[in-house]
Amino acid sequence: MGARADRSVLLVVCGGIAAYKALELIRRLRENGIRVRTVLTEGGARFVTPLSLQALSGERVFSDLFSLTDESEMGHIALSRSSDLIVVCPATADILARMSAGLADDLATTVLLATDTPVLAAPAMNARMWQHPATQANIATLAARGVAFVGPETGLMACNEHGPGRLAEPDSILAAILARLDGAQPLAGRRALVTAGPTHEPIDPVRYLANRSSGTQGYAIARALAAAGADVTLVSGPTTLPDPQGVHIVRVETARAMLAACMQALPCDIAVCTAAVADWHVDEAPQKIKKTAGQPPPALRLVPNPDILATLSQPSPARPRLVVGFAAETEHVVEHATAKRLRKGCDWIVANDVSPESGIMGGAENEIDLIDAAGCTHWPRLDKTQVAQRLVARITAFFNAPHVDGHTP
Ligand code: CTP
């Protein structure tokens, strides 16, 4: 989609240690031809100077609600409506609370209350502050009123604590801004297939073999692909998760049914196989297996299942242009996953440690290594939604790259 040349952002810089990243954001926005005007709060001015903002944005900085000069040149009401998007970065716990309460006791809150322009907030705060029910309630209120959010990410923070609350990287904030300014759906017109969840392999009519996969990561990837505009089919094993919106979902039980549903979903451009597919099914008994006194317990005869990822990766005219596998490992994660990528013939493999102490399988967070033909990149421990968004950003970059060759651009 062609970008308009006259796009503008009003950036509200609040008082947090992450305020310095707003400077990088201004630079990136201007590189993208976006006009940036800034409102600096009193707290923000303790972390960055008006002069830095002015130098980088090339515009005067608004900081005083009661400045008569500002009011004569451009009042706060006009300022609040003068851009295509208002971006609050960093959005502290304090400004989110004040926005939620509808306060208007400084220029930033007055602008935010007076505006009818879309607002995007990039929260940054200590993990406990982020997790506090008060902050979560404010976020829910603001989201219900239409405020969009980017981040926070999970990681080590300036206060030396680990957890959710880190400001999203300037790249992610930029992508979120561009998506809103341009209505960008970078994967519009692309078809994607995602497998997710465990499979259930019947032993007899009442029993089955299963595993601990919850489907969370696969569902998050399906949602992120759909948000980027892709036409998504999610082939899911049994999970307790609700159907993601805007995604065509096919629910199956066994590996064989999952393969059949995947073949039905072809052709597609992207396949992401997150499902924890059982490697074997059981030679199924037609009736419930009974205990017989004095007899040894019955032996289960295991029969290999088809490998869905390897099947989708096989060279053929119907092969998706990008096939991404997951590698669930409990030791030597990168070595095993690297070998698995080659063995299965997929383009990228997302390796994760599923040993019980990692808490990843069935948990809310994931820590992965992304392996492609060029090598391996380690990502910090992130919420599974963030892993999905980052992966989709990589997929978008792959399809936008001039040379599509299976390498991570
Ligand atoms: N996979 C698949 N079909 C199978 C088995 C696995 O599509 N029958 C896919 C998974 O969705 C994942 C990748 O293959 O994308 C690797 O799965 P994993 O369980 O890590 O590996 P396995 O092939 O089962 O190998 P092993 O159990 O030896 O580690």
Coordinates of N, CA and C and ligand atoms in Angstrom, one line a residue, residues 195 255 273-279 305-310 324-329 340 343-344 349, ligand 1:
T195 N -0.6 -25.4 12.2 CA -1.1 -26.5 13.0 C -0.8 -26.2 14.4
A255 N -3.3 -37.5 14.3 CA -2.3 -37.0 13.3 C -2.7 -37.2 11.9
C273 N 4.1 -25.1 11.5 CA 3.7 -26.3 12.2 C 4.1 -26.2 13.6
T274 N 3.1 -25.8 14.5 CA 3.4 -25.8 15.9 C 2.9 -27.0 16.6
A275 N 2.1 -27.8 16.0 CA 1.4 -28.9 16.7 C 2.4 -29.9 17.3
A276 N 2.0 -30.4 18.4 CA 2.8 -31.5 19.0 C 2.1 -32.8 18.6
V277 N 2.5 -33.2 17.4 CA 1.9 -34.3 16.7 C 2.4 -35.6 17.4
A278 N 1.6 -36.6 17.7 CA 2.0 -37.8 18.2 C 2.8 -38.5 17.1
D279 N 4.0 -39.1 17.5 CA 4.8 -39.8 16.5 C 4.2 -41.1 16.1
N305 N 3.1 -42.5 12.8 CA 2.2 -41.5 12.2 C 2.9 -40.8 11.0
P306 N 2.1 -40.2 10.1 CA 2.7 -39.4 9.0 C 3.4 -38.2 9.6
D307 N 4.4 -37.7 9.0 CA 5.1 -36.5 9.5 C 4.5 -35.3 8.7
I308 N 3.7 -34.5 9.3 CA 3.0 -33.4 8.5 C 4.0 -32.4 8.0
L309 N 4.9 -32.0 8.9 CA 5.9 -30.9 8.6 C 6.7 -31.4 7.4
A310 N 7.2 -32.7 7.5 CA 8.1 -33.2 6.4 C 7.3 -33.3 5.1
V324 N 7.7 -23.3 8.2 CA 8.3 -23.1 9.5 C 7.9 -24.3 10.4
G325 N 8.9 -24.9 11.0 CA 8.6 -26.0 12.0 C 9.0 -25.6 13.3
F326 N 8.5 -26.3 14.3 CA 8.9 -26.1 15.7 C 9.7 -27.3 16.1
A327 N 10.6 -27.2 17.0 CA 11.4 -28.3 17.5 C 11.2 -28.3 19.1
A328 N 10.5 -29.3 19.6 CA 10.4 -29.5 21.0 C 11.5 -30.4 21.5
E329 N 12.4 -29.8 22.3 CA 13.6 -30.6 22.7 C 13.7 -30.5 24.2
K340 N 17.1 -31.3 12.9 CA 15.7 -31.6 12.6 C 15.2 -30.7 11.4
R343 N 16.6 -32.5 8.4 CA 15.9 -33.8 8.2 C 14.5 -33.6 7.6
K344 N 13.8 -32.6 8.1 CA 12.4 -32.4 7.7 C 12.3 -31.6 6.5
I349 N 13.3 -23.3 11.6 CA 12.7 -24.1 12.7 C 12.9 -23.2 14.0
Ligands
CTP1 N1 5.6 -32.8 13.3 C1 4.7 -33.1 12.3 N2 4.2 -34.4 12.3 C2 4.7 -35.3 13.1 C3 5.7 -35.0 14.0 C4 6.1 -33.7 14.1 O1 4.3 -32.2 11.6 N3 4.2 -36.6 13.0 C5 6.2 -31.4 13.3 C6 5.8 -30.6 14.6 O2 4.6 -29.9 14.4 C7 7.0 -29.7 14.7 C8 8.2 -30.5 14.1 O3 7.6 -31.5 13.3 O4 6.9 -28.6 13.8 C9 9.1 -31.2 15.1 O5 8.3 -31.8 16.1 P1 9.0 -32.5 17.3 O6 8.0 -33.2 18.2 O7 10.0 -31.6 17.9 O8 9.9 -33.6 16.6 P2 9.7 -35.1 16.1 O9 9.5 -35.1 14.7 O10 8.6 -35.7 16.9 O11 11.1 -35.7 16.5 P3 11.6 -36.2 17.9 O12 10.4 -36.7 18.7 O13 12.5 -37.3 17.5 O14 12.3 -35.1 18.6

